[in-house]
Amino acid sequence: MPQPPLPIVIFGARLQPDGAPGRTLWLRVVAAYTFGAARTPVLYVPTGGVSPPSGLREGDVMGTMLEAAGVPPDAVLVEGTAPDTLASVIACTRLLRQRGHAGPVAVASSAYHLPRCLVLMRMMGWQVMRVPPPPVPAARRWGKRWFWRLREVAAVPWDVLLLAAYRLRAGRDGD
C-alpha cells in the first residue's frame, strides 16, 4: 500500500505591487521545496489569498514557483482564499480533512512567524513537523526584523484566542 503524501503547508507573504514574489515569499518556498525534496511523497500546500495591489493570490504565485522548479502539478494543492495566518490554518485544515488526511503536517514559514503557525496547526489537531526556516532573516534591516518579531508577540495570543473561539463555535454548530 503506497504511503500517503506528507502535506507541507507553506504560509504566504505579501507579493510585490506587480505581483512578483517578494524576498520573504521566495525564502519560504525554497525552504519548503528543499525540505520536500528530501522526502517522498509530498504534497505542497501553498496558502495565501489576494495580495493588494496586484490582485494575484499568494498561493497561486507559490504554486507557479513550485511547478517552475519541477514539482508535478498533482503534488501542489493551492489554498488561495485565506487573507491571513489564522484563516490559512482553518482553510488548510478543511482542505486536508476533505482529502481524508489524518497524518502529520509539515509547516513552512519564516523563523519569526513559524512558532505561531505551529501553535495554531497543533490547536487544529495536527501533529506538526517544523520545516527548517530559511537560514537568513526575513528582513535585511534590524529595525524591520524587530518589528516583525514584536508583531508576532501580540499576534500569537490573539490568534490563539480567536482560534479557540472558532473551535468552540464550530463544535457547537456540529462542524
XYZ file of C-alpha atoms in Angstrom:
175
model
C 0.000 0.000 0.000
C 1.551 3.331 -1.012
C 2.426 5.829 1.683
C 0.178 8.935 1.685
C 1.977 12.146 0.804
C 3.199 14.409 3.597
C 1.478 17.792 3.240
C 3.833 20.754 3.502
C 1.793 23.868 4.270
C 3.634 26.975 3.063
C 2.347 30.173 4.629
C 2.159 33.119 2.267
C 3.714 36.568 2.363
C 2.784 39.771 0.605
C 3.581 39.990 -3.091
C 5.321 42.905 -4.746
C 2.938 45.535 -6.213
C 3.411 43.984 -9.667
C 2.543 40.513 -8.353
C 6.098 39.194 -8.233
C 7.070 37.192 -5.159
C 8.941 39.184 -2.532
C 12.098 38.027 -0.792
C 10.189 36.563 2.172
C 7.931 34.505 -0.082
C 10.898 33.240 -2.121
C 12.716 32.152 1.019
C 9.663 30.304 2.377
C 9.094 28.439 -0.888
C 12.775 27.489 -1.184
C 12.784 26.187 2.407
C 9.642 24.110 1.755
C 10.947 22.829 -1.573
C 14.290 21.823 -0.023
C 12.512 20.035 2.825
C 10.152 18.265 0.416
C 12.903 17.236 -1.991
C 14.430 15.107 0.780
C 11.131 13.256 1.314
C 8.757 11.332 -0.829
C 5.929 11.560 -1.436
C 4.939 15.117 -0.503
C 2.035 17.417 -1.238
C 2.883 21.116 -1.233
C 0.023 23.254 0.097
C 0.832 26.918 -0.568
C -1.680 29.164 1.187
C -2.487 32.833 0.837
C -5.214 34.925 -0.691
C -5.238 38.075 -2.779
C -2.268 40.359 -2.219
C -3.104 44.012 -2.936
C -2.487 45.899 -5.126
C -1.542 43.171 -7.612
C -4.814 41.274 -7.292
C -2.892 37.992 -7.521
C -3.207 35.258 -4.923
C -0.111 34.366 -2.894
C -0.995 30.660 -3.030
C -1.202 30.718 -6.834
C 2.140 32.505 -7.148
C 3.806 29.944 -4.864
C 2.185 27.106 -6.817
C 3.620 28.522 -10.042
C 7.046 28.828 -8.402
C 6.959 25.191 -7.282
C 5.885 23.948 -10.705
C 8.647 26.052 -12.333
C 11.089 24.254 -10.012
C 9.913 20.912 -11.396
C 7.250 19.910 -8.881
C 4.498 17.991 -10.701
C 1.128 19.805 -10.700
C -0.535 16.900 -8.879
C 1.910 17.436 -5.965
C 0.682 21.024 -5.467
C -2.647 21.815 -3.799
C -3.172 25.582 -3.690
C -5.266 27.175 -0.956
C -5.812 30.666 -2.326
C -8.595 32.140 -0.221
C -7.029 32.929 3.152
C -6.230 36.587 3.859
C -4.118 35.910 6.976
C -2.385 33.252 9.073
C -5.403 32.212 11.121
C -7.607 31.886 8.043
C -4.845 29.853 6.358
C -4.751 27.394 9.260
C -8.529 26.938 9.147
C -8.698 26.697 5.335
C -5.775 24.262 5.055
C -7.233 22.096 7.817
C -10.560 21.954 5.992
C -8.831 21.191 2.670
C -6.671 18.397 4.103
C -9.524 16.828 6.060
C -11.717 16.854 2.939
C -8.965 14.832 1.268
C -9.024 12.381 4.187
C -5.587 13.284 5.520
C -5.117 12.390 9.182
C -1.333 12.139 9.497
C 1.318 14.694 10.282
C 1.621 18.027 8.511
C 4.856 19.895 7.838
C 4.747 23.667 8.333
C 6.919 26.149 6.407
C 7.347 29.843 7.127
C 9.927 32.390 8.234
C 11.664 31.952 11.599
C 9.775 34.852 13.206
C 6.385 33.522 12.004
C 6.863 29.782 12.392
C 6.026 29.495 16.131
C 2.560 30.995 15.562
C 1.894 28.695 12.597
C 2.953 25.616 14.579
C 0.819 26.511 17.614
C -2.275 27.165 15.510
C -1.876 23.976 13.478
C -1.472 21.984 16.712
C -4.634 23.604 18.066
C -6.464 22.286 14.996
C -5.403 18.770 15.962
C -2.422 18.241 13.692
C 0.816 16.536 14.586
C 3.226 19.067 13.105
C 6.717 18.894 11.696
C 8.779 22.080 11.593
C 10.289 22.825 8.206
C 13.656 24.438 8.903
C 13.133 28.119 8.167
C 15.290 29.995 5.692
C 18.825 30.444 7.030
C 18.655 34.205 6.536
C 16.408 36.754 8.266
C 13.189 37.748 6.527
C 14.255 41.403 6.628
C 17.699 42.814 5.977
C 17.442 45.816 8.337
C 17.481 45.123 12.083
C 14.616 47.576 12.749
C 12.340 45.730 10.338
C 13.366 42.356 11.801
C 12.415 43.524 15.290
C 9.145 44.968 14.016
C 8.113 41.542 12.697
C 9.238 39.770 15.864
C 7.328 42.164 18.121
C 4.272 41.891 15.898
C 4.289 38.140 16.482
C 4.410 38.664 20.268
C 0.976 40.267 20.017
C -0.338 38.051 17.221
C 0.240 34.678 18.906
C -2.084 35.134 21.910
C -4.637 36.987 19.772
C -4.811 34.238 17.145
C -4.858 31.533 19.840
C -7.868 33.250 21.424
C -9.632 33.650 18.068
C -8.971 30.027 17.118
C -10.216 28.770 20.483
C -13.435 30.768 19.955
C -13.736 29.393 16.397
C -13.337 25.817 17.632
C -15.935 26.321 20.370
C -18.380 27.762 17.832
C -17.637 25.007 15.308
C -18.151 22.326 17.967
C -21.452 23.854 18.994
C -22.600 24.093 15.386
C -21.603 20.465 14.712
C -18.896 21.491 12.237
